[in-house]
Tab-separated table of C-alpha atoms in Angstrom:
chain	number	residue	atom	x	y	z
A	1	PRO	CA	0.000	0.000	0.000
A	2	LEU	CA	1.008	3.602	-0.599
A	3	VAL	CA	-0.099	4.610	2.888
A	4	ALA	CA	-0.226	2.360	5.958
A	5	GLY	CA	-3.043	1.916	8.452
A	6	PRO	CA	-6.606	3.181	8.199
A	7	LEU	CA	-5.661	5.881	5.690
A	8	GLY	CA	-4.087	3.264	3.454
A	9	ASP	CA	-7.227	1.168	3.738
A	10	ALA	CA	-9.331	4.179	2.709
A	11	VAL	CA	-7.149	4.789	-0.340
A	12	GLU	CA	-7.314	1.128	-1.351
A	13	LEU	CA	-11.096	0.988	-0.947
A	14	VAL	CA	-11.605	4.058	-3.132
A	15	MET	CA	-9.184	2.682	-5.711
A	16	ALA	CA	-11.107	-0.617	-5.744
A	17	LEU	CA	-14.425	1.223	-6.073
A	18	PHE	CA	-13.289	3.178	-9.108
A	19	GLU	CA	-11.635	0.125	-10.623
A	20	ALA	CA	-14.982	-1.663	-10.311
A	21	PHE	CA	-16.616	1.229	-12.190
A	22	ARG	CA	-14.043	0.873	-14.961
A	23	ASP	CA	-14.637	-2.874	-15.201
A	24	ASP	CA	-18.442	-2.617	-15.180
A	25	LYS	CA	-19.808	-2.977	-18.715
A	26	GLU	CA	-22.994	-1.127	-17.658
A	27	VAL	CA	-21.059	2.077	-16.946
A	28	THR	CA	-21.120	4.156	-20.114
A	29	GLU	CA	-18.030	5.943	-21.372
A	30	PRO	CA	-19.436	9.448	-20.709
A	31	LEU	CA	-20.345	8.469	-17.139
A	32	LEU	CA	-16.946	6.878	-16.613
A	33	GLU	CA	-15.268	10.119	-17.719
A	34	ARG	CA	-17.163	12.010	-14.991
A	35	LEU	CA	-16.409	9.370	-12.374
A	36	ASP	CA	-12.718	9.426	-13.294
A	37	GLY	CA	-12.767	13.200	-12.887
A	38	LEU	CA	-14.291	12.823	-9.424
A	39	GLU	CA	-11.862	10.168	-8.236
A	40	PRO	CA	-9.199	12.512	-6.796
A	41	ALA	CA	-11.839	14.421	-4.821
A	42	VAL	CA	-13.343	11.149	-3.549
A	43	HIS	CA	-9.881	10.077	-2.373
A	44	LYS	CA	-9.550	13.337	-0.452
A	45	VAL	CA	-12.992	12.937	1.083
A	46	ALA	CA	-12.230	9.354	2.142
A	47	LEU	CA	-9.053	10.549	3.857
A	48	LEU	CA	-10.666	13.582	5.512
A	49	ASP	CA	-14.029	12.157	6.507
A	50	PRO	CA	-14.283	8.620	7.924
A	51	SER	CA	-18.093	8.848	7.710
A	52	PHE	CA	-17.724	8.442	3.935
A	53	PHE	CA	-17.504	4.685	4.528
A	54	GLU	CA	-19.867	4.581	7.495
A	55	ILE	CA	-22.919	6.527	6.291
A	56	SER	CA	-24.713	5.380	3.155
A	57	GLY	CA	-26.323	8.823	2.886
A	58	HIS	CA	-22.953	10.583	2.767
A	59	PRO	CA	-23.209	13.387	0.165
A	60	VAL	CA	-20.266	12.117	-1.889
A	61	ARG	CA	-21.681	8.602	-2.015
A	62	GLN	CA	-25.080	10.006	-2.954
A	63	VAL	CA	-23.530	12.095	-5.760
A	64	ILE	CA	-22.025	8.902	-7.182
A	65	ASN	CA	-25.371	7.102	-6.795
A	66	GLN	CA	-27.286	9.886	-8.529
A	67	LEU	CA	-24.797	9.952	-11.391
A	68	ALA	CA	-25.476	6.240	-11.891
A	69	ARG	CA	-29.239	6.916	-12.057
A	70	LEU	CA	-28.970	9.424	-14.897
A	71	ARG	CA	-30.293	8.270	-18.253
A	72	PRO	CA	-28.575	10.034	-21.162
A	73	GLU	CA	-31.476	9.230	-23.480
A	74	LEU	CA	-33.713	11.444	-21.322
A	75	GLY	CA	-31.288	14.361	-21.646
A	76	ASP	CA	-31.694	17.266	-19.290
A	77	ALA	CA	-35.446	16.588	-19.292
A	78	GLY	CA	-36.309	19.704	-21.257
A	79	HIS	CA	-34.714	22.115	-18.836
A	80	GLY	CA	-33.153	24.082	-21.680
A	81	ARG	CA	-29.543	23.698	-20.622
A	82	GLY	CA	-28.440	21.599	-23.568
A	83	ASP	CA	-26.836	18.202	-23.451
A	84	LEU	CA	-27.116	16.119	-20.265
A	85	TRP	CA	-23.362	15.755	-19.918
A	86	GLU	CA	-22.852	19.515	-20.313
A	87	THR	CA	-25.275	20.008	-17.427
A	88	VAL	CA	-23.532	17.356	-15.341
A	89	ASP	CA	-20.113	18.853	-16.099
A	90	ALA	CA	-21.310	22.255	-14.941
A	91	LEU	CA	-22.576	20.703	-11.696
A	92	LEU	CA	-19.468	18.618	-11.045
A	93	GLY	CA	-16.921	21.243	-12.072
A	94	PRO	CA	-16.480	22.810	-8.628
A	95	ALA	CA	-16.148	19.382	-6.980
A	96	MET	CA	-13.694	18.105	-9.589
A	97	GLU	CA	-11.559	21.227	-9.769
A	98	GLY	CA	-11.895	23.124	-6.523
A	99	PHE	CA	-12.432	20.598	-3.765
A	100	ASP	CA	-10.050	21.026	-0.882
A	101	ARG	CA	-11.738	20.333	2.455
A	102	ASP	CA	-15.285	21.673	2.193
A	103	ILE	CA	-17.460	18.574	1.866
A	104	SER	CA	-20.586	20.750	1.785
A	105	LEU	CA	-19.622	21.436	-1.823
A	106	PHE	CA	-20.876	17.921	-2.578
A	107	SER	CA	-24.143	18.625	-0.764
A	108	ASP	CA	-24.760	21.495	-3.175
A	109	VAL	CA	-23.969	19.252	-6.154
A	110	LEU	CA	-26.271	16.581	-4.728
A	111	VAL	CA	-29.227	18.983	-4.516
A	112	GLU	CA	-28.838	19.783	-8.215
A	113	LEU	CA	-28.350	16.140	-9.216
A	114	ASP	CA	-31.426	15.140	-7.194
A	115	ALA	CA	-33.443	17.727	-9.111
A	116	LEU	CA	-32.063	16.482	-12.433
A	117	VAL	CA	-32.900	12.854	-11.606
A	118	GLN	CA	-36.415	13.913	-10.559
A	119	ARG	CA	-36.894	15.822	-13.831
A	120	GLN	CA	-35.770	12.745	-15.736
A	121	ALA	CA	-38.156	10.530	-13.759
A	122	ALA	CA	-41.020	12.919	-14.515
A	123	ALA	CA	-40.108	13.009	-18.222
A	124	TYR	CA	-39.920	9.221	-18.288
A	125	GLN	CA	-43.334	8.921	-16.628
A	126	ALA	CA	-44.805	11.419	-19.095
A	127	ASN	CA	-43.407	9.354	-21.979
A	128	VAL	CA	-44.829	6.142	-20.528
A	129	ASP	CA	-48.219	7.778	-19.961
A	130	ALA	CA	-48.279	9.061	-23.539
A	131	VAL	CA	-47.510	5.591	-24.924
A	132	VAL	CA	-50.094	3.929	-22.669
A	133	ASN	CA	-52.750	6.484	-23.615
A	134	ALA	CA	-51.967	6.067	-27.316
A	135	CYS	CA	-52.304	2.288	-26.968
A	136	ALA	CA	-55.579	2.666	-25.088
A	137	SER	CA	-56.926	4.943	-27.824
A	138	GLN	CA	-55.826	2.517	-30.529
A	139	GLU	CA	-57.407	-0.387	-28.694
A	140	ALA	CA	-60.676	1.523	-28.278
A	141	PHE	CA	-60.649	2.422	-31.978
A	142	ILE	CA	-60.009	-1.168	-33.047
A	143	LEU	CA	-62.685	-2.552	-30.751
A	144	ALA	CA	-65.171	0.043	-31.957
A	145	ARG	CA	-64.276	-0.666	-35.581
A	146	ARG	CA	-64.893	-4.367	-35.044
A	147	GLY	CA	-68.173	-3.508	-33.401
A	148	LEU	CA	-67.141	-5.205	-30.173
A	149	VAL	CA	-67.605	-2.130	-28.018
A	150	ASP	CA	-68.832	1.411	-28.396
A	151	GLU	CA	-65.806	3.707	-28.778
A	152	ASP	CA	-67.163	6.028	-26.085
A	153	SER	CA	-67.588	3.227	-23.537
A	154	ALA	CA	-64.076	1.734	-23.865
A	155	PRO	CA	-61.934	2.364	-20.798
A	156	ALA	CA	-59.789	5.393	-21.592
A	157	ASP	CA	-58.005	5.481	-18.263
A	158	PRO	CA	-54.949	3.184	-18.294
A	159	VAL	CA	-55.396	2.622	-14.543
A	160	ASP	CA	-58.785	1.032	-15.256
A	161	ARG	CA	-57.038	-1.291	-17.663
A	162	GLY	CA	-54.303	-2.226	-15.175
A	163	VAL	CA	-51.310	-1.092	-17.202
A	164	SER	CA	-50.027	1.681	-14.959
A	165	LYS	CA	-48.397	-0.861	-12.637
A	166	ARG	CA	-45.693	-1.596	-15.209
A	167	SER	CA	-44.940	2.081	-15.756
A	168	GLU	CA	-44.752	2.623	-11.993
A	169	GLU	CA	-42.217	-0.198	-11.678
A	170	HIS	CA	-39.977	1.379	-14.330
A	171	THR	CA	-40.316	4.838	-12.795
A	172	SER	CA	-39.378	3.505	-9.368
A	173	GLU	CA	-36.102	2.223	-10.866
A	174	LEU	CA	-35.170	5.818	-11.679
A	175	GLN	CA	-36.194	7.073	-8.251
A	176	SER	CA	-34.954	4.278	-5.969
A	177	PRO	CA	-32.117	5.228	-3.598
């Protein structure tokens, strides 16, 4: 080890964490670039703050978790700031470039990432709802065309048809801690 004792253990654990990110085929290249940029700051945090390993809700751990929840295909969820990764870079910049000892910097980043993940979850749910409603309308049209049911009496609400459960399961994946 480069450093002995508990500090050396902290360094090795962070190194192993980031090596696992690099080996994980599910971690996209753009996300990996951001994680690599955060690695030096995470090393500093691990050395300065032992609660990094003890508290699952530690702001730095939560920043990493929220980064993993982002879905590039949902972009910045229509917030008008351009590309998702440009938005993320703007949020992470202070933590990647200016972190010294002030861990609250990560709390500020976390607030913004939480909002971004929530916007993405809302955009995802809106997309699912639009697809479900379009399918319900098509089904009602087809049934009415076949004379099996009056178009006005077909259930228009996807909840009545029991399909919202699947969309809720997918949305909860975006929102789960």
